[in-house]
Amino acid sequence: MRRIAVEQDIMAKNGRAAALNRDRFARERTFVVNLMSSPGSGKTTLLVRTLQELKTRGGRLAVIEGDQQTTLDADRIRATGVPAVQVNTGKGCHLDAEMIMRALAKQPAPAGGTLFIENVGNLVCPAGFDLGEAKKVVIASVTEGEDKPLKYPDMFAVADLVLVNKVDLVAALEFDVATLKANVKRVNPKATVLEVSARTGAGFEAWLAWLSSSRTVTAPVEARVP
Amino acid sequence: MHEVALAQSIVEIVRDQARANHADCVKAVFLRIGAFANVEPEALSFGFESAARGTIAEGARLEIERTPGSAFCAGCGSDVQVESRVALCPSCGSGQLLITGGEELRVTELEVS
Ligand SMILES: Nc1nc2c(ncn2[C@@H]2O[C@H](COP(=O)(O)OP(=O)(O)OP(=O)(O)O)[C@@H](O)[C@H]2O)c(=O)[nH]1
Ligand SMILES: [Mg+2]
Ligand SMILES: [Zn+2]
């Protein structure tokens, strides 16, 4: 009997795949956003409206859709005219970097443009898997209650931006946006918080401005090499 | 839960290490899992048992060491132990904690023959 010292990170494989994705995105100047939330917070609805807005401003777009089953969400995206590839994770509760790598083999990243990844609806597991994205955006809708950041701190801790969605329902639900924001700050003082309604388009100016400024910082348009 | 995927990664690490060290049989696998690593030890043991089936890790004992969460407090400058990511500083009560430990998820050692 003998002991072997190993000291290996169990997530290392995902980390390696994520690093390869990140290199590729940098080379091709693709700005990549990983969109996460619990099921039904409005990821797909928000994406559809966002893509419609971005299409009118030019720029290449594509989507990777993650769900355990069905191609329903990819179908909703394609209806906007933006290419989408569906990844079905089966029993898997999150997307991982290798799945993204495989999806990119089917549908290349939009070089010089923006790739949105809709993760599997789940406020726990996707938080732990780096996909190689530039930004992590977490949606918390007002129908879920103000306490979600405290109950699911891992997810809110990794967010660059928290979108408070369905604000059209705030009055009916007597939802307290200030409490939600305070709870986000407790878990993650650095996160930006914006209020939106994917249904009415309220707050979209600020969300689109955030996208465009984050894009400029993380994937600057370089002078074209002749 | 993603314990099944993690268990598969563990089995891959064990297999590669066992091969590299010319081991015939793996008796035990030692893991270090932080309080914030988002892993349910029972689910992981269960997942490992099935992922190990038919591999050199089949039947190996899983020994899990849990490590506590730690943080640096920007309020009072001390290093503290915390139970949760949203804890307040136990020495000054401030909420300005930077998590510094408890996220690890590692295979630390193998016992082989
Ligand atoms: N009132 C209101 N309803 C919304 C809003 N955004 C989304 N919804 C509704 O919420 C429901 C779920 O929206 P989806 O966009 O499918 O949510 P999702 O996060 O993509 O869901 P999964 O992919 O299943 O995790 C739908 O009935 C949407 O019409 C909003 O801003 N306001
Ligand atoms: Mg969806
Ligand atoms: Zn303190």
Short mmCIF file of N, CA and C in Angstrom, two decimals, chain A residues 86-165:
data_model
loop_
_atom_site.label_atom_id
_atom_site.label_comp_id
_atom_site.label_asym_id
_atom_site.label_seq_id
_atom_site.Cartn_x
_atom_site.Cartn_y
_atom_site.Cartn_z
N GLN A 86 -29.04 24.62 -30.43
CA GLN A 86 -29.56 24.12 -29.16
C GLN A 86 -28.63 23.05 -28.62
N VAL A 87 -28.26 23.17 -27.35
CA VAL A 87 -27.51 22.11 -26.67
C VAL A 87 -28.46 21.49 -25.66
N ASN A 88 -28.71 20.18 -25.77
CA ASN A 88 -29.55 19.50 -24.78
C ASN A 88 -28.64 18.77 -23.81
N THR A 89 -28.79 19.08 -22.53
CA THR A 89 -27.89 18.52 -21.52
C THR A 89 -28.45 17.24 -20.90
N GLY A 90 -29.66 16.82 -21.31
CA GLY A 90 -30.24 15.61 -20.71
C GLY A 90 -30.46 15.81 -19.24
N LYS A 91 -29.81 14.96 -18.42
CA LYS A 91 -29.96 15.11 -16.97
C LYS A 91 -29.07 16.22 -16.43
N GLY A 92 -28.14 16.70 -17.26
CA GLY A 92 -27.19 17.72 -16.81
C GLY A 92 -27.89 19.02 -16.46
N CYS A 93 -27.40 19.68 -15.43
CA CYS A 93 -28.09 20.85 -14.89
C CYS A 93 -27.41 22.14 -15.26
N HIS A 94 -26.40 22.08 -16.13
CA HIS A 94 -25.65 23.29 -16.47
C HIS A 94 -24.95 23.06 -17.80
N LEU A 95 -24.52 24.13 -18.45
CA LEU A 95 -23.63 24.01 -19.60
C LEU A 95 -22.21 23.98 -19.08
N ASP A 96 -21.32 23.23 -19.75
CA ASP A 96 -19.91 23.34 -19.41
C ASP A 96 -19.13 23.78 -20.64
N ALA A 97 -17.85 24.07 -20.44
CA ALA A 97 -17.05 24.68 -21.50
C ALA A 97 -16.89 23.75 -22.71
N GLU A 98 -16.85 22.43 -22.43
CA GLU A 98 -16.71 21.50 -23.56
C GLU A 98 -17.96 21.51 -24.44
N MET A 99 -19.13 21.62 -23.80
CA MET A 99 -20.37 21.69 -24.59
C MET A 99 -20.36 22.91 -25.51
N ILE A 100 -19.81 24.01 -25.00
CA ILE A 100 -19.72 25.23 -25.83
C ILE A 100 -18.76 25.00 -26.99
N MET A 101 -17.65 24.34 -26.68
CA MET A 101 -16.67 24.04 -27.73
C MET A 101 -17.30 23.20 -28.84
N ARG A 102 -18.10 22.21 -28.42
CA ARG A 102 -18.77 21.35 -29.41
C ARG A 102 -19.83 22.11 -30.19
N ALA A 103 -20.54 22.98 -29.49
CA ALA A 103 -21.58 23.77 -30.17
C ALA A 103 -20.95 24.69 -31.21
N LEU A 104 -19.75 25.21 -30.89
CA LEU A 104 -19.07 26.12 -31.82
C LEU A 104 -18.60 25.39 -33.07
N ALA A 105 -18.42 24.06 -32.94
CA ALA A 105 -18.04 23.29 -34.11
C ALA A 105 -19.22 23.18 -35.08
N LYS A 106 -20.43 23.26 -34.53
CA LYS A 106 -21.62 23.19 -35.38
C LYS A 106 -21.99 24.56 -35.93
N GLN A 107 -21.81 25.58 -35.08
CA GLN A 107 -22.17 26.94 -35.46
C GLN A 107 -21.06 27.86 -34.99
N PRO A 108 -20.23 28.35 -35.92
CA PRO A 108 -19.09 29.16 -35.50
C PRO A 108 -19.51 30.41 -34.75
N ALA A 109 -18.62 30.90 -33.91
CA ALA A 109 -18.90 32.14 -33.18
C ALA A 109 -18.95 33.29 -34.19
N PRO A 110 -19.78 34.30 -33.94
CA PRO A 110 -19.85 35.43 -34.87
C PRO A 110 -18.65 36.34 -34.69
N ALA A 111 -17.61 36.12 -35.54
CA ALA A 111 -16.37 36.89 -35.41
C ALA A 111 -16.66 38.38 -35.45
N GLY A 112 -16.09 39.11 -34.50
CA GLY A 112 -16.30 40.55 -34.45
C GLY A 112 -17.66 40.95 -33.90
N GLY A 113 -18.49 39.96 -33.56
CA GLY A 113 -19.85 40.26 -33.10
C GLY A 113 -20.09 39.80 -31.67
N THR A 114 -21.34 39.49 -31.37
CA THR A 114 -21.72 39.11 -30.01
C THR A 114 -22.39 37.74 -30.01
N LEU A 115 -21.92 36.89 -29.09
CA LEU A 115 -22.53 35.56 -28.90
C LEU A 115 -23.20 35.55 -27.53
N PHE A 116 -24.50 35.24 -27.53
CA PHE A 116 -25.21 35.08 -26.26
C PHE A 116 -25.36 33.59 -25.98
N ILE A 117 -25.09 33.21 -24.73
CA ILE A 117 -25.30 31.82 -24.31
C ILE A 117 -26.41 31.83 -23.27
N GLU A 118 -27.53 31.15 -23.55
CA GLU A 118 -28.56 31.01 -22.53
C GLU A 118 -28.31 29.71 -21.80
N ASN A 119 -27.95 29.80 -20.53
CA ASN A 119 -27.65 28.61 -19.74
C ASN A 119 -28.93 27.88 -19.36
N VAL A 120 -28.78 26.67 -18.84
CA VAL A 120 -29.92 25.90 -18.34
C VAL A 120 -30.54 26.65 -17.15
N GLY A 121 -31.87 26.73 -17.12
CA GLY A 121 -32.55 27.44 -16.03
C GLY A 121 -32.25 26.77 -14.69
N ASN A 122 -31.43 27.45 -13.86
CA ASN A 122 -30.95 26.83 -12.62
C ASN A 122 -30.11 27.90 -11.92
N LEU A 123 -30.42 28.19 -10.67
CA LEU A 123 -29.68 29.24 -9.96
C LEU A 123 -28.49 28.70 -9.17
N VAL A 124 -28.19 27.39 -9.32
CA VAL A 124 -27.12 26.81 -8.52
C VAL A 124 -25.91 26.43 -9.40
N CYS A 125 -26.07 25.35 -10.15
CA CYS A 125 -24.91 24.72 -10.80
C CYS A 125 -24.20 25.56 -11.85
N PRO A 126 -24.92 26.29 -12.73
CA PRO A 126 -24.19 27.02 -13.77
C PRO A 126 -23.17 28.00 -13.20
N ALA A 127 -23.36 28.42 -11.95
CA ALA A 127 -22.44 29.39 -11.35
C ALA A 127 -21.01 28.86 -11.30
N GLY A 128 -20.85 27.55 -11.19
CA GLY A 128 -19.52 26.98 -10.99
C GLY A 128 -18.77 26.65 -12.28
N PHE A 129 -19.39 26.89 -13.43
CA PHE A 129 -18.76 26.46 -14.68
C PHE A 129 -18.43 27.64 -15.59
N ASP A 130 -17.14 27.93 -15.67
CA ASP A 130 -16.65 28.95 -16.59
C ASP A 130 -16.81 28.42 -18.01
N LEU A 131 -17.39 29.22 -18.89
CA LEU A 131 -17.58 28.79 -20.28
C LEU A 131 -16.57 29.47 -21.21
N GLY A 132 -15.82 30.42 -20.67
CA GLY A 132 -14.91 31.21 -21.50
C GLY A 132 -15.53 32.54 -21.90
N GLU A 133 -16.67 32.84 -21.30
CA GLU A 133 -17.39 34.08 -21.63
C GLU A 133 -16.66 35.33 -21.11
N ALA A 134 -17.05 36.49 -21.66
CA ALA A 134 -16.50 37.75 -21.15
C ALA A 134 -17.30 38.23 -19.95
N LYS A 135 -18.61 38.03 -19.99
CA LYS A 135 -19.47 38.55 -18.92
C LYS A 135 -20.54 37.53 -18.52
N LYS A 136 -20.80 37.49 -17.22
CA LYS A 136 -21.89 36.68 -16.70
C LYS A 136 -23.02 37.60 -16.29
N VAL A 137 -24.20 37.35 -16.85
CA VAL A 137 -25.38 38.17 -16.53
C VAL A 137 -26.40 37.26 -15.85
N VAL A 138 -26.85 37.66 -14.67
CA VAL A 138 -27.84 36.87 -13.93
C VAL A 138 -29.16 37.64 -13.93
N ILE A 139 -30.22 36.95 -14.30
CA ILE A 139 -31.54 37.57 -14.28
C ILE A 139 -32.27 37.13 -13.02
N ALA A 140 -32.81 38.10 -12.30
CA ALA A 140 -33.68 37.79 -11.17
C ALA A 140 -35.00 38.48 -11.49
N SER A 141 -36.09 37.74 -11.62
CA SER A 141 -37.34 38.42 -11.95
C SER A 141 -38.10 38.73 -10.67
N VAL A 142 -38.96 39.74 -10.76
CA VAL A 142 -39.62 40.21 -9.54
C VAL A 142 -40.65 39.20 -9.01
N THR A 143 -40.99 38.20 -9.84
CA THR A 143 -41.93 37.17 -9.36
C THR A 143 -41.24 36.17 -8.42
N GLU A 144 -39.92 36.27 -8.31
CA GLU A 144 -39.19 35.27 -7.51
C GLU A 144 -38.94 35.71 -6.07
N GLY A 145 -39.23 36.95 -5.76
CA GLY A 145 -38.99 37.41 -4.39
C GLY A 145 -37.65 38.11 -4.24
N GLU A 146 -37.56 38.93 -3.20
CA GLU A 146 -36.37 39.77 -2.99
C GLU A 146 -35.20 39.01 -2.38
N ASP A 147 -35.46 37.79 -1.89
CA ASP A 147 -34.45 37.10 -1.08
C ASP A 147 -33.51 36.20 -1.89
N LYS A 148 -33.70 36.11 -3.20
CA LYS A 148 -32.92 35.14 -3.99
C LYS A 148 -31.41 35.30 -3.86
N PRO A 149 -30.86 36.52 -3.85
CA PRO A 149 -29.40 36.63 -3.73
C PRO A 149 -28.88 36.01 -2.44
N LEU A 150 -29.66 36.06 -1.38
CA LEU A 150 -29.21 35.48 -0.11
C LEU A 150 -29.35 33.96 -0.13
N LYS A 151 -30.38 33.46 -0.84
CA LYS A 151 -30.58 32.01 -0.87
C LYS A 151 -29.66 31.32 -1.86
N TYR A 152 -29.26 32.03 -2.91
CA TYR A 152 -28.39 31.47 -3.94
C TYR A 152 -27.15 32.35 -4.12
N PRO A 153 -26.37 32.52 -3.05
CA PRO A 153 -25.26 33.49 -3.12
C PRO A 153 -24.19 33.14 -4.15
N ASP A 154 -23.98 31.84 -4.42
CA ASP A 154 -22.92 31.49 -5.36
C ASP A 154 -23.18 32.10 -6.73
N MET A 155 -24.43 32.03 -7.15
CA MET A 155 -24.78 32.58 -8.46
C MET A 155 -24.61 34.10 -8.48
N PHE A 156 -25.13 34.77 -7.46
CA PHE A 156 -25.06 36.23 -7.49
C PHE A 156 -23.62 36.72 -7.27
N ALA A 157 -22.81 35.88 -6.61
CA ALA A 157 -21.41 36.27 -6.38
C ALA A 157 -20.61 36.33 -7.67
N VAL A 158 -20.98 35.55 -8.68
CA VAL A 158 -20.18 35.53 -9.92
C VAL A 158 -20.72 36.50 -10.98
N ALA A 159 -21.86 37.15 -10.70
CA ALA A 159 -22.49 38.00 -11.72
C ALA A 159 -21.72 39.29 -11.95
N ASP A 160 -21.53 39.65 -13.22
CA ASP A 160 -21.03 40.99 -13.54
C ASP A 160 -22.20 41.97 -13.55
N LEU A 161 -23.35 41.47 -14.00
CA LEU A 161 -24.55 42.31 -14.08
C LEU A 161 -25.74 41.50 -13.59
N VAL A 162 -26.58 42.11 -12.78
CA VAL A 162 -27.84 41.49 -12.39
C VAL A 162 -28.97 42.30 -13.04
N LEU A 163 -29.78 41.60 -13.83
CA LEU A 163 -30.94 42.25 -14.45
C LEU A 163 -32.17 41.89 -13.63
N VAL A 164 -32.86 42.89 -13.14
CA VAL A 164 -34.12 42.65 -12.43
C VAL A 164 -35.21 42.71 -13.49
N ASN A 165 -35.74 41.55 -13.86
CA ASN A 165 -36.69 41.48 -14.98
C ASN A 165 -38.14 41.47 -14.49
#
